[in-house]
PDB file of C-alpha atoms and ligand atoms in Angstrom:
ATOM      1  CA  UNK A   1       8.783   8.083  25.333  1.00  0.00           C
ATOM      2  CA  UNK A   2       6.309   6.278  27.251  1.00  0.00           C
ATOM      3  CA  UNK A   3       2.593   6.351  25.999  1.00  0.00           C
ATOM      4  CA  UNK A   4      -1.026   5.470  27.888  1.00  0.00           C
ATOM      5  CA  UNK A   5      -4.535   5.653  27.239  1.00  0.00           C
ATOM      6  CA  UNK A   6      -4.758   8.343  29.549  1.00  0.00           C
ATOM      7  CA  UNK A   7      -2.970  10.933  27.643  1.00  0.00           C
ATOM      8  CA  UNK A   8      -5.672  11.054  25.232  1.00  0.00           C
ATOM      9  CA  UNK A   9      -8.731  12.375  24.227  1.00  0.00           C
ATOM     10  CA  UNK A  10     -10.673   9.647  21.983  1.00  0.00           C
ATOM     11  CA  UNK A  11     -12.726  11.261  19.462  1.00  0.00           C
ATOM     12  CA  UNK A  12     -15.488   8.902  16.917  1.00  0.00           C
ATOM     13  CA  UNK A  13     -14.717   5.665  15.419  1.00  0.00           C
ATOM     14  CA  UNK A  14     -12.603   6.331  12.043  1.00  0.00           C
ATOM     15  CA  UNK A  15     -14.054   2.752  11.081  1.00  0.00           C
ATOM     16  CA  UNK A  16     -13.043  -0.963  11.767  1.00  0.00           C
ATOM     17  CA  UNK A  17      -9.954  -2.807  10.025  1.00  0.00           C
ATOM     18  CA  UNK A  18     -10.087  -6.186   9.971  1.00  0.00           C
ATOM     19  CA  UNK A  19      -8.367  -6.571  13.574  1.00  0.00           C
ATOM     20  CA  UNK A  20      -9.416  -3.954  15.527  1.00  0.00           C
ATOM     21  CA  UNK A  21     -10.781  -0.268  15.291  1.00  0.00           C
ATOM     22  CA  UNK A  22      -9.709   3.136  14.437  1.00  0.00           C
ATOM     23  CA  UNK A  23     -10.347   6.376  16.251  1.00  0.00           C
ATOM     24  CA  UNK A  24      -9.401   9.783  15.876  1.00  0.00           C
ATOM     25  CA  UNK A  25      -7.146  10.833  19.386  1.00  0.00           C
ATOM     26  CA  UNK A  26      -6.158  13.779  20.225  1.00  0.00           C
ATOM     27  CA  UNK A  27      -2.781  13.841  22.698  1.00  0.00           C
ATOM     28  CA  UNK A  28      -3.882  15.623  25.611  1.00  0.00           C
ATOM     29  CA  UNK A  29      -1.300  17.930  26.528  1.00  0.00           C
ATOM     30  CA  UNK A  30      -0.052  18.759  22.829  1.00  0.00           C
ATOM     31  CA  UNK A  31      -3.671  18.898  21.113  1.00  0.00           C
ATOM     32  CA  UNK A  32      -1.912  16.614  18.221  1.00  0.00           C
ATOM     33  CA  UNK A  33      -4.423  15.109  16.428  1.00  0.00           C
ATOM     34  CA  UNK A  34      -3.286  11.063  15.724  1.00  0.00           C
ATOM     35  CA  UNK A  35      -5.573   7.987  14.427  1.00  0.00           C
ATOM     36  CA  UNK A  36      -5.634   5.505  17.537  1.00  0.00           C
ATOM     37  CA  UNK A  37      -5.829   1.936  16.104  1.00  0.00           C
ATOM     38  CA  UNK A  38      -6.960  -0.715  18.926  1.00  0.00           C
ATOM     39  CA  UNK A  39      -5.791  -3.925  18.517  1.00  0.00           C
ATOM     40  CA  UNK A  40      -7.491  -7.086  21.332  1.00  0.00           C
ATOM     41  CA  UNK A  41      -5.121  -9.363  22.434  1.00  0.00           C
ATOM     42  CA  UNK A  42      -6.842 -12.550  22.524  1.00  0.00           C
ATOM     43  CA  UNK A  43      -8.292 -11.831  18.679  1.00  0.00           C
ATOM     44  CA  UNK A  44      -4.497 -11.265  17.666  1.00  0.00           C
ATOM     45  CA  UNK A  45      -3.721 -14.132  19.204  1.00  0.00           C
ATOM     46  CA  UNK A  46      -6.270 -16.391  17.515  1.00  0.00           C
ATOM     47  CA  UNK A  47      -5.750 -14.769  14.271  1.00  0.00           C
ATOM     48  CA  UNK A  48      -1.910 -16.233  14.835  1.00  0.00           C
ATOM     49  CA  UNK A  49      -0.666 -12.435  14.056  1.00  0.00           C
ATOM     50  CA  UNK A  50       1.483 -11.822  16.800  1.00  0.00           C
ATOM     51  CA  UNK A  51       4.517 -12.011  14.485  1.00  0.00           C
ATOM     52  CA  UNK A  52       2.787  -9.463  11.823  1.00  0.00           C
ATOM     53  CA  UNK A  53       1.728  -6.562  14.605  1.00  0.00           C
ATOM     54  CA  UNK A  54       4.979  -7.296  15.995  1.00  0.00           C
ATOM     55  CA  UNK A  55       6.724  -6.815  12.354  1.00  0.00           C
ATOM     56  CA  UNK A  56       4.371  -3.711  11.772  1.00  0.00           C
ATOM     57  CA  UNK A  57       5.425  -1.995  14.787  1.00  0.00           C
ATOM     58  CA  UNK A  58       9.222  -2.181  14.193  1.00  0.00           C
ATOM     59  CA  UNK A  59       8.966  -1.735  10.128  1.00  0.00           C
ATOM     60  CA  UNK A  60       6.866   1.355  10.808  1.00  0.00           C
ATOM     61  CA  UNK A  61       8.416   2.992  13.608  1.00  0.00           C
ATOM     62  CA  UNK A  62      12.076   3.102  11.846  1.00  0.00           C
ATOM     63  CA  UNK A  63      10.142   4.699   8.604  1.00  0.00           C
ATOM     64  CA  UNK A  64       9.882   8.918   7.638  1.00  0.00           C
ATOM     65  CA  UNK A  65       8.556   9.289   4.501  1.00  0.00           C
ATOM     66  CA  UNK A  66       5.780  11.649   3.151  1.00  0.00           C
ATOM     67  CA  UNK A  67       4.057   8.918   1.681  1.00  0.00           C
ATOM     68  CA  UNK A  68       4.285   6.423   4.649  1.00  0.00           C
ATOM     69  CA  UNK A  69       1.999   6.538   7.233  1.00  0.00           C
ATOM     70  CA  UNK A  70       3.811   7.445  10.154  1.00  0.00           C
ATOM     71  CA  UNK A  71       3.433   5.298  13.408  1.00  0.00           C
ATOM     72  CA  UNK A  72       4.281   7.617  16.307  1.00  0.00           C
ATOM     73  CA  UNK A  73       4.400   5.115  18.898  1.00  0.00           C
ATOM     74  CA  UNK A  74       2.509   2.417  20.872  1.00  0.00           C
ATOM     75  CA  UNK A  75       1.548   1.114  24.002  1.00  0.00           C
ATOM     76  CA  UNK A  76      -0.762  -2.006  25.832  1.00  0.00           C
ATOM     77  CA  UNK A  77      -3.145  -2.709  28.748  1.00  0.00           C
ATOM     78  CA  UNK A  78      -4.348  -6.434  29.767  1.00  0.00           C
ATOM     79  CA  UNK A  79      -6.805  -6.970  26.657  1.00  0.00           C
ATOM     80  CA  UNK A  80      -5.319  -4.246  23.950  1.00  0.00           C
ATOM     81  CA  UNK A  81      -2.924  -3.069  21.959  1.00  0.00           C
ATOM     82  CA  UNK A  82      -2.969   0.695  20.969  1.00  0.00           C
ATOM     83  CA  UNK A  83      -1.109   1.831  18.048  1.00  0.00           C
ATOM     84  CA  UNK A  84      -0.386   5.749  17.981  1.00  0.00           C
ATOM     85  CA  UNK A  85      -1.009   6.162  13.584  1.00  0.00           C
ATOM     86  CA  UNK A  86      -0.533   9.568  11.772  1.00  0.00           C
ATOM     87  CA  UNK A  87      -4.109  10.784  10.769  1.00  0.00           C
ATOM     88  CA  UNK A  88      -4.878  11.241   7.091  1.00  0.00           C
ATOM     89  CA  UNK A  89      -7.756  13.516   6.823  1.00  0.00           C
ATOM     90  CA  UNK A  90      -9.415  11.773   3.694  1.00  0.00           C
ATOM     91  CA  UNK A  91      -9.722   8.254   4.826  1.00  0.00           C
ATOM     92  CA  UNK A  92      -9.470   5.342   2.537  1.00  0.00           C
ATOM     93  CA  UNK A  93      -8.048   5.485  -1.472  1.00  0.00           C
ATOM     94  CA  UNK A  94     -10.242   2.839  -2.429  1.00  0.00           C
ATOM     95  CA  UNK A  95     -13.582   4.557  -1.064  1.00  0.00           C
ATOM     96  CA  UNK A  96     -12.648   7.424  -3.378  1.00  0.00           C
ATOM     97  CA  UNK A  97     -11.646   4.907  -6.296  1.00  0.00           C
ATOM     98  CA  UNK A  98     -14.674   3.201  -6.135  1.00  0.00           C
ATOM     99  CA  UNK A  99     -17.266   6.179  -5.816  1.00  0.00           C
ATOM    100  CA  UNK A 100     -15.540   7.792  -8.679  1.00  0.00           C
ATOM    101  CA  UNK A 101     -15.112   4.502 -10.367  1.00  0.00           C
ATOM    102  CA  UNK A 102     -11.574   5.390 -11.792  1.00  0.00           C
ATOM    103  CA  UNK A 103      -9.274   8.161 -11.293  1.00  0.00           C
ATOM    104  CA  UNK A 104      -8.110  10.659 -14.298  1.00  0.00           C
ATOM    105  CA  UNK A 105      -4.874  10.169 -15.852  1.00  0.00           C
ATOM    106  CA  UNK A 106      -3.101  12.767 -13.844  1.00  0.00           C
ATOM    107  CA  UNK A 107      -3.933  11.907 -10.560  1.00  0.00           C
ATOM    108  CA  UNK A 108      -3.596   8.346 -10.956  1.00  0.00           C
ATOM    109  CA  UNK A 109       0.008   9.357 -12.471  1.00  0.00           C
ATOM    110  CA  UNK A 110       0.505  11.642  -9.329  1.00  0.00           C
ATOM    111  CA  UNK A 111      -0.620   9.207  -6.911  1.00  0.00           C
ATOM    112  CA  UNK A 112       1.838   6.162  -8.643  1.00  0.00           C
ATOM    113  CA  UNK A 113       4.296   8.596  -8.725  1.00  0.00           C
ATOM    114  CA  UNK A 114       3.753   8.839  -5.016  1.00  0.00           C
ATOM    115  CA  UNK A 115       3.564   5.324  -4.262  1.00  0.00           C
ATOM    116  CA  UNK A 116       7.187   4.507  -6.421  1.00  0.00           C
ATOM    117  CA  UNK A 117       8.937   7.363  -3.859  1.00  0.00           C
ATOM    118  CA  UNK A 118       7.629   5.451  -0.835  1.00  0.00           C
ATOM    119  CA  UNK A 119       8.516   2.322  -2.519  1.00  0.00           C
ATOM    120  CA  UNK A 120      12.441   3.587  -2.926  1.00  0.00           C
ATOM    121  CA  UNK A 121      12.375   4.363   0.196  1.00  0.00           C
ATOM    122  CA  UNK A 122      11.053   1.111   1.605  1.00  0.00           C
ATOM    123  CA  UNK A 123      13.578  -0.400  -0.771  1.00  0.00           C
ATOM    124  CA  UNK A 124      16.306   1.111   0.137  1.00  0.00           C
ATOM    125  CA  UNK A 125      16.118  -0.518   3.406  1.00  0.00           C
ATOM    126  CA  UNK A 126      15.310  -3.852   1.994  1.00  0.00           C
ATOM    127  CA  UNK A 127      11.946  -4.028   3.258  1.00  0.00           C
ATOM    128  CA  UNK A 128       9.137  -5.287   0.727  1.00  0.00           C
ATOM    129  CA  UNK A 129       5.389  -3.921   1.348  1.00  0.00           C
ATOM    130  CA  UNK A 130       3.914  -7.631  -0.333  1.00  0.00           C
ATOM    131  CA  UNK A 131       0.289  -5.784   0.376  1.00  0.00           C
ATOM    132  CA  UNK A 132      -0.212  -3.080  -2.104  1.00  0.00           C
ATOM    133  CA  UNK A 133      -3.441  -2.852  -2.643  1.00  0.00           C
ATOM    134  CA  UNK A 134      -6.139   0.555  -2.354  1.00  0.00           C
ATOM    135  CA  UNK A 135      -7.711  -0.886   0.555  1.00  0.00           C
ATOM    136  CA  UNK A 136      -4.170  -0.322   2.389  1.00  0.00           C
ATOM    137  CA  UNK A 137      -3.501   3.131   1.012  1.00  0.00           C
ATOM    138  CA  UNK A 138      -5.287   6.442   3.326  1.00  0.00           C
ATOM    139  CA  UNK A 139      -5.513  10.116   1.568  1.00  0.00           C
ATOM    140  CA  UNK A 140      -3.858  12.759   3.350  1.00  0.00           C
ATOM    141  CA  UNK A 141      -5.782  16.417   3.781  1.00  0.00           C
ATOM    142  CA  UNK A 142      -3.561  17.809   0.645  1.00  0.00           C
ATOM    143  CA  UNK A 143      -4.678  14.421  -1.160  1.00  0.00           C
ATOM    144  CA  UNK A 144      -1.242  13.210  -0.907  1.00  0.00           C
ATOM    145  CA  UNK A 145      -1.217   9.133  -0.459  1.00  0.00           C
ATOM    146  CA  UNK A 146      -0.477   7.532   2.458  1.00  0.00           C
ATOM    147  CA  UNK A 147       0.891   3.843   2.448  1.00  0.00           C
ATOM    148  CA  UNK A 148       0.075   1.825   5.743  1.00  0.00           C
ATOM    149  CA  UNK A 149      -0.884  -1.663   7.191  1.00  0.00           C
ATOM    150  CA  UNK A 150       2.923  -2.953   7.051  1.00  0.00           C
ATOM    151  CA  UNK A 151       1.521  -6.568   8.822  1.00  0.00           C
ATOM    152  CA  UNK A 152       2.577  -8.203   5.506  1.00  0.00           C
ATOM    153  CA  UNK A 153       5.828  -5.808   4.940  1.00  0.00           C
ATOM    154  CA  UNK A 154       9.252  -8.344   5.802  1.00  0.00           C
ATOM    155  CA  UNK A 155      12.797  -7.651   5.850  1.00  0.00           C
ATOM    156  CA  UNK A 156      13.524  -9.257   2.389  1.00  0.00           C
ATOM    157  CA  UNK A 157      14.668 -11.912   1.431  1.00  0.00           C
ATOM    158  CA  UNK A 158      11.789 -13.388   3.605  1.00  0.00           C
ATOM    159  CA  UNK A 159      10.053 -16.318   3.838  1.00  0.00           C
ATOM    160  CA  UNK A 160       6.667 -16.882   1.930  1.00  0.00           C
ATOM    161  CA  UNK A 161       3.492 -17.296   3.640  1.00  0.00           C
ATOM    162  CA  UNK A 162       0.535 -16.808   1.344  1.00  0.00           C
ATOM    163  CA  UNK A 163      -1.865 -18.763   3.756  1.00  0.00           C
ATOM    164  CA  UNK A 164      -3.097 -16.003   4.890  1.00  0.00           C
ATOM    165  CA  UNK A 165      -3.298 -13.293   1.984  1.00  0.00           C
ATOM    166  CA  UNK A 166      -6.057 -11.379   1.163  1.00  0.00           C
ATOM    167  CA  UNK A 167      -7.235 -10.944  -2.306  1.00  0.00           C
ATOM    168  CA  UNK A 168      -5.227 -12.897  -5.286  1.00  0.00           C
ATOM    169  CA  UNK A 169      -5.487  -9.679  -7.329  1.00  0.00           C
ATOM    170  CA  UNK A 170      -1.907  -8.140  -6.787  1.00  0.00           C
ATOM    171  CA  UNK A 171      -0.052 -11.413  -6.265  1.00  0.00           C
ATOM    172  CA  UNK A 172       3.061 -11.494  -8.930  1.00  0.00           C
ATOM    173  CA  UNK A 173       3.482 -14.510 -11.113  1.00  0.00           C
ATOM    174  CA  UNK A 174       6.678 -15.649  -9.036  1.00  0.00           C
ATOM    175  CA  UNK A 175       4.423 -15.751  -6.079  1.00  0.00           C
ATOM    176  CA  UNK A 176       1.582 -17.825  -8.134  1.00  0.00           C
ATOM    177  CA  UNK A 177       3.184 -20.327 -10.172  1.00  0.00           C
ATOM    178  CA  UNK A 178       5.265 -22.845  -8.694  1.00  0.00           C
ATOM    179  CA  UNK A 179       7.902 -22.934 -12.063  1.00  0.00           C
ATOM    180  CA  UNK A 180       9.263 -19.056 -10.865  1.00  0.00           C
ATOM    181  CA  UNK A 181       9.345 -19.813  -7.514  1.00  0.00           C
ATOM    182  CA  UNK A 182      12.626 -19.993  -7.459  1.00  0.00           C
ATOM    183  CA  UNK A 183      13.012 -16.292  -8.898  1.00  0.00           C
ATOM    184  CA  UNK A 184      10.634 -14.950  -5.740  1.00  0.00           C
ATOM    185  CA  UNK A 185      12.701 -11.923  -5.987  1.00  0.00           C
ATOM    186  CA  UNK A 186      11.631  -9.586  -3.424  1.00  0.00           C
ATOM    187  CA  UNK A 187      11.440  -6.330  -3.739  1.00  0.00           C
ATOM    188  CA  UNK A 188      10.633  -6.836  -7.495  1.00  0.00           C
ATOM    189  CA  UNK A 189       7.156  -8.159  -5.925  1.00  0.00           C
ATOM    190  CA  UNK A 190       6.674  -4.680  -5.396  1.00  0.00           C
ATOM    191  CA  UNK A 191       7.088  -3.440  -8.896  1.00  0.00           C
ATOM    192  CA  UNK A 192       4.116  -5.969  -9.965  1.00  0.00           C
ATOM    193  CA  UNK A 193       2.060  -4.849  -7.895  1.00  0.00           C
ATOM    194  CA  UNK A 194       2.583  -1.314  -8.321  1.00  0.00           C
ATOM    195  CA  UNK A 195       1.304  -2.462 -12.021  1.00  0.00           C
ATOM    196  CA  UNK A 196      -1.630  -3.682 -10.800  1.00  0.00           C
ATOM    197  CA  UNK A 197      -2.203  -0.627  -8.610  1.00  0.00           C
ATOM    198  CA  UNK A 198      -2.021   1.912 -11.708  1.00  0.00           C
ATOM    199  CA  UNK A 199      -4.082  -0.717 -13.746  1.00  0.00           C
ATOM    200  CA  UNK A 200      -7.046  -0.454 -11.231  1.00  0.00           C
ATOM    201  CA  UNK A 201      -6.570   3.610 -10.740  1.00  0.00           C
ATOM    202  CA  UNK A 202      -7.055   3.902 -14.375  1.00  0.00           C
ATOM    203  CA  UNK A 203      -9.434   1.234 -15.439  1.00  0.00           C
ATOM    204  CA  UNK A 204     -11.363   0.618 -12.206  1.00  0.00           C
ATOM    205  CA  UNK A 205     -10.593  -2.900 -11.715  1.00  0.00           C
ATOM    206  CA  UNK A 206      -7.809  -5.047 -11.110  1.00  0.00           C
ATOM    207  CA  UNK A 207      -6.193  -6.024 -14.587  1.00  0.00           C
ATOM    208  CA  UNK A 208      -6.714 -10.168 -13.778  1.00  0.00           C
ATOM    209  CA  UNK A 209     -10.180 -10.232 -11.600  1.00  0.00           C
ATOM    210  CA  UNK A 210     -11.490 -13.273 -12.035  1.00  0.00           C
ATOM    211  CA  UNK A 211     -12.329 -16.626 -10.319  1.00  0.00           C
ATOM    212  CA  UNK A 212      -9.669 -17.204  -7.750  1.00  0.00           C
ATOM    213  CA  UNK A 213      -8.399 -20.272 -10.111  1.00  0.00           C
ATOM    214  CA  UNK A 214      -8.630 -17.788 -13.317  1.00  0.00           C
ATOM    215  CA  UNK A 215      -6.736 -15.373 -12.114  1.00  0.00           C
ATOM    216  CA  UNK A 216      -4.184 -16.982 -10.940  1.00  0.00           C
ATOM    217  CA  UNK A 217      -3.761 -18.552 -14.600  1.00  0.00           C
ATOM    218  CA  UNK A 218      -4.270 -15.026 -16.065  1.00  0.00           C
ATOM    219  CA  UNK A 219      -1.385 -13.980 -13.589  1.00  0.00           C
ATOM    220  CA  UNK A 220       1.086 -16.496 -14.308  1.00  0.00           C
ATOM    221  CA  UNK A 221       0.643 -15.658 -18.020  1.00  0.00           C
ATOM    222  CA  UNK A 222      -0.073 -11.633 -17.262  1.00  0.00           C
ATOM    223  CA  UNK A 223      -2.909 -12.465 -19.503  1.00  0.00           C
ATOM    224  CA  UNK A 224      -4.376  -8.645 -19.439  1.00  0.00           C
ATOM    225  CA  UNK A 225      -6.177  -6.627 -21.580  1.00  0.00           C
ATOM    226  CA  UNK A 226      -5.542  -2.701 -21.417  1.00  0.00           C
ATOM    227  CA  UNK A 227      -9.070  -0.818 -22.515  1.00  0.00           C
ATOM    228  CA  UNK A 228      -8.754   1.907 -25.182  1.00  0.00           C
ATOM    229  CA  UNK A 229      -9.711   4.697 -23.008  1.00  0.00           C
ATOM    230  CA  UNK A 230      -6.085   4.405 -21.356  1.00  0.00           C
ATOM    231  CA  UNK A 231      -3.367   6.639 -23.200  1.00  0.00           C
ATOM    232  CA  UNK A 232      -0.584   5.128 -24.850  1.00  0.00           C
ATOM    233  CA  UNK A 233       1.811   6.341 -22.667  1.00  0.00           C
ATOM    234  CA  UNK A 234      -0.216   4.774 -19.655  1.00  0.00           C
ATOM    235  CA  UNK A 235      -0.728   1.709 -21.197  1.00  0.00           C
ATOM    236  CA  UNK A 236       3.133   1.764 -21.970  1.00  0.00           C
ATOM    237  CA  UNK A 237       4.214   2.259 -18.447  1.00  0.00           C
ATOM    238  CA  UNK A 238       1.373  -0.764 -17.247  1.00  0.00           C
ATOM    239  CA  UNK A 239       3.043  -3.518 -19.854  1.00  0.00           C
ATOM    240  CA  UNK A 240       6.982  -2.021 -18.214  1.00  0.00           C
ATOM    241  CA  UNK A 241       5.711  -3.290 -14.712  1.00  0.00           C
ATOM    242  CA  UNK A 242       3.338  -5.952 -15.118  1.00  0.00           C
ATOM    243  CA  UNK A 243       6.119  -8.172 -16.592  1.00  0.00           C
ATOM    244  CA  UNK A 244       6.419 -12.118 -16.043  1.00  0.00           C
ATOM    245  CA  UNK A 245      10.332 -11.837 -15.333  1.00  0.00           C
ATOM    246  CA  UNK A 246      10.674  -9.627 -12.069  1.00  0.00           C
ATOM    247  CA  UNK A 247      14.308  -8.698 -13.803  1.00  0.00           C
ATOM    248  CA  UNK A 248      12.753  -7.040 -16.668  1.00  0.00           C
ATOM    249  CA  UNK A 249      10.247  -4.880 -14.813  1.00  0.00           C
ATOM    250  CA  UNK A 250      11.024  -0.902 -14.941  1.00  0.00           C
ATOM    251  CA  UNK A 251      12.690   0.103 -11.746  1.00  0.00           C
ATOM    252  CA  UNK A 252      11.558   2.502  -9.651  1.00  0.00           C
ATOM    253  CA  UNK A 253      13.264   5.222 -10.435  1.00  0.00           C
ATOM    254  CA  UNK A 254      12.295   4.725 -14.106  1.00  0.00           C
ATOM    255  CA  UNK A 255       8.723   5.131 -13.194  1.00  0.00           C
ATOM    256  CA  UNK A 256       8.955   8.217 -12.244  1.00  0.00           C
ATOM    257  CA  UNK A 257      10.822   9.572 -15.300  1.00  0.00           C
ATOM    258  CA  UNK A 258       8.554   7.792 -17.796  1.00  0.00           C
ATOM    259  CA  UNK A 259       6.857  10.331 -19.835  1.00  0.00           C
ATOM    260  CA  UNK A 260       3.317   9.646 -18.451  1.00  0.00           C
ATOM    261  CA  UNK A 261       4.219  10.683 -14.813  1.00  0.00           C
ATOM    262  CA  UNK A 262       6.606  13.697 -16.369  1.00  0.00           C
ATOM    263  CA  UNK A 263       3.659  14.409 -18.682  1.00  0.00           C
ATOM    264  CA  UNK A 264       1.352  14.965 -15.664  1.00  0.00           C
ATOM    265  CA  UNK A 265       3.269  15.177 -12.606  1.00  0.00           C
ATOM    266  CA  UNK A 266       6.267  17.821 -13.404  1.00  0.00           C
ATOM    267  CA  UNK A 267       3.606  21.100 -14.143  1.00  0.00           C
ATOM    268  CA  UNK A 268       6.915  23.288 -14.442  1.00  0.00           C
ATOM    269  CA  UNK A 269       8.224  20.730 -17.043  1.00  0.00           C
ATOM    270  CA  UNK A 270       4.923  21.383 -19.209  1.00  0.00           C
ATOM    271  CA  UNK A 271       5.074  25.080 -18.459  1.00  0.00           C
ATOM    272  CA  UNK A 272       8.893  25.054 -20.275  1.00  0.00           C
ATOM    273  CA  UNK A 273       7.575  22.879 -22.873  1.00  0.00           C
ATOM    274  CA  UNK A 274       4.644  25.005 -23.601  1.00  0.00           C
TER     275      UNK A 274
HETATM  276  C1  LIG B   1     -12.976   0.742   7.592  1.00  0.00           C
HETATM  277  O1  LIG B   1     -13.000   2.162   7.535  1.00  0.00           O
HETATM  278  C2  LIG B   1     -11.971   2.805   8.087  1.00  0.00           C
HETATM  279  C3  LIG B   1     -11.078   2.111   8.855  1.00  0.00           C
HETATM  280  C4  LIG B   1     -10.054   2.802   9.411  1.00  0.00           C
HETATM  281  C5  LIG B   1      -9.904   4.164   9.196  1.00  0.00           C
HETATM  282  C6  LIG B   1     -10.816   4.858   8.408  1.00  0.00           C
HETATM  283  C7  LIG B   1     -10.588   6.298   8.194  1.00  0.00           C
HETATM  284  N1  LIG B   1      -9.330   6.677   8.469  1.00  0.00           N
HETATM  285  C8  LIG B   1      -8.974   7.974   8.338  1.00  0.00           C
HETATM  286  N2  LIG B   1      -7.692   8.338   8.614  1.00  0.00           N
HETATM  287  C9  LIG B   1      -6.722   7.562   9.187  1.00  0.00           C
HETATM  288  C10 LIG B   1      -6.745   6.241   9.599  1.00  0.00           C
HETATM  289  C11 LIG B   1      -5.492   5.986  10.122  1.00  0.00           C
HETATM  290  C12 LIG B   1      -4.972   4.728  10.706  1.00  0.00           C
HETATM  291  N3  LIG B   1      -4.784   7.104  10.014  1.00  0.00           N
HETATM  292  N4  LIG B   1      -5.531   8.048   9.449  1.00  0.00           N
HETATM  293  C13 LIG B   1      -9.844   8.938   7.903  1.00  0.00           C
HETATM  294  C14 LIG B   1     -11.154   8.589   7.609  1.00  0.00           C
HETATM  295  C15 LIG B   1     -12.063   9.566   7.155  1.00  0.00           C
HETATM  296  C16 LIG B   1     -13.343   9.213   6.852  1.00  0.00           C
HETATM  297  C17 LIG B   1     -13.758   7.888   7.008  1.00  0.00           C
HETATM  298  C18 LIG B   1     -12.889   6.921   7.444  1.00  0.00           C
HETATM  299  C19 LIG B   1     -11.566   7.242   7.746  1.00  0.00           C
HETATM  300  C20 LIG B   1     -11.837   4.149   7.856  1.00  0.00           C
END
């Protein structure tokens, strides 16, 4: 199907990503209602990205789940690349994260719960995300998450290129210290930082912030400490992923039969138990 700028309607600026902006779009003929994410040319090609837009475009086209953002299509004019993005009507997880500083037990447990289906699904077809993180998650209108920005998703086993990662905060300690290199498992990457993801939902920052040199020791010895506020059965499910050997984190489909997500995920579960 062949796409142009002309068969929209550009509505305001969502915001700006770090390589071009978002708008809301509506397609002309249909009225569907998409997120239209502009990419220039000549700032992809400084930024040495080609090869990530490129990867993002043919990870993300080939993926349908309810917790993956869905890329519709895509098209290009001399200076720009347009990207035709589902649109998740409540914008960015880690606005809401940090204006309500952390997120109650059950939706953090609904929203890991959400992430680890996505996950299995990326899984399944051997692709890792390597950039979980809040900033990369959107809300959907029935608060449902959305995972997206798949520039630093690879067909595992892949290559490692951590020139040009953002923060430190979710990298696993295969990824950080040079003596587990050679156990870079890849999809396991994932688990780790799903770890780090339920860490932050619950406690409101990432479990190893620190200096950039800190952390990075604090990773490689998962040198965390879990507040008291966070119930047992989340703080058990945060020391099953955030494991030094990727072979003895949880899998996926363990996550999301560990009491704390049935506890507060599986309402028909507590109505039989009640
Ligand atoms: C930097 O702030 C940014 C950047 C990009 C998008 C948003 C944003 N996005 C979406 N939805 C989206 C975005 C995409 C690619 N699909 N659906 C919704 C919002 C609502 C309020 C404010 C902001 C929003 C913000």
């Amino acid at each position: 199907k062949q796409f142009h700028l002309g068969m929209f309607e550009i509505g305001r600026a969502l915001g700006k990503g770090k390589f071009g902006r978002v708008y809301l779009a509506r397609e002309r003929q249909s009225g569907f209602i998409c997120a239209l994410k502009v990419l220039f040319k000549n700032e992809i090609q400084q930024g040495r990205i080609e090869k990530q837009v490129t990867r993002e475009i043919e990870i993300q086209t080939h993926l349908r789940h309810p917790n993956i953002l869905q890329l519709y299509g895509h098209f290009h004019d001399s200076k720009r690349i347009f990207l035709i993005l589902e649109f998740a009507g409540k914008g960015e997880l880690y606005k809401h994260l940090r204006k309500e500083n952390r997120f109650p037990e059950r939706k953090a447990a609904q929203y890991v719960t959400q992430m680890a289906s996505a996950l299995r699904h990326l899984h399944r077809k051997h692709i890792i995300h390597r950039d979980i993180k809040p900033e990369n998650i959107l809300v959907g209108i029935y608060g449902e998450i959305k995972m997206s920005d798949f520039g630093w998703s690879v067909h595992a086993p892949s290559g490692r290129r951590l020139t040009q990662c953002g923060t430190l905060d979710y990298l696993p300690p295969e990824m950080v210290d040079p003596r587990r290199y050679d156990k870079c498992y890849d999809e396991k990457v994932d688990l780790w930082a799903l770890g780090v993801l339920m860490y932050e939902f619950l406690v409101g920052e990432a479990p190893f912030e620190d200096t950039p040199v800190m952390t990075q020791r604090r990773i490689a010895k998962a040198d965390m400490t879990i507040p008291s506020f966070v119930s047992p059965e989340a703080r058990d499910l945060i020391s099953k992923l955030l494991v030094l050997d990727p072979d003895k984190r949880i899998p996926l489909v363990d996550v999301q039969q560990h009491p704390w997500v049935i506890k507060h995920c599986c309402k028909d579960e507590k109505e039989k138990s009640e």
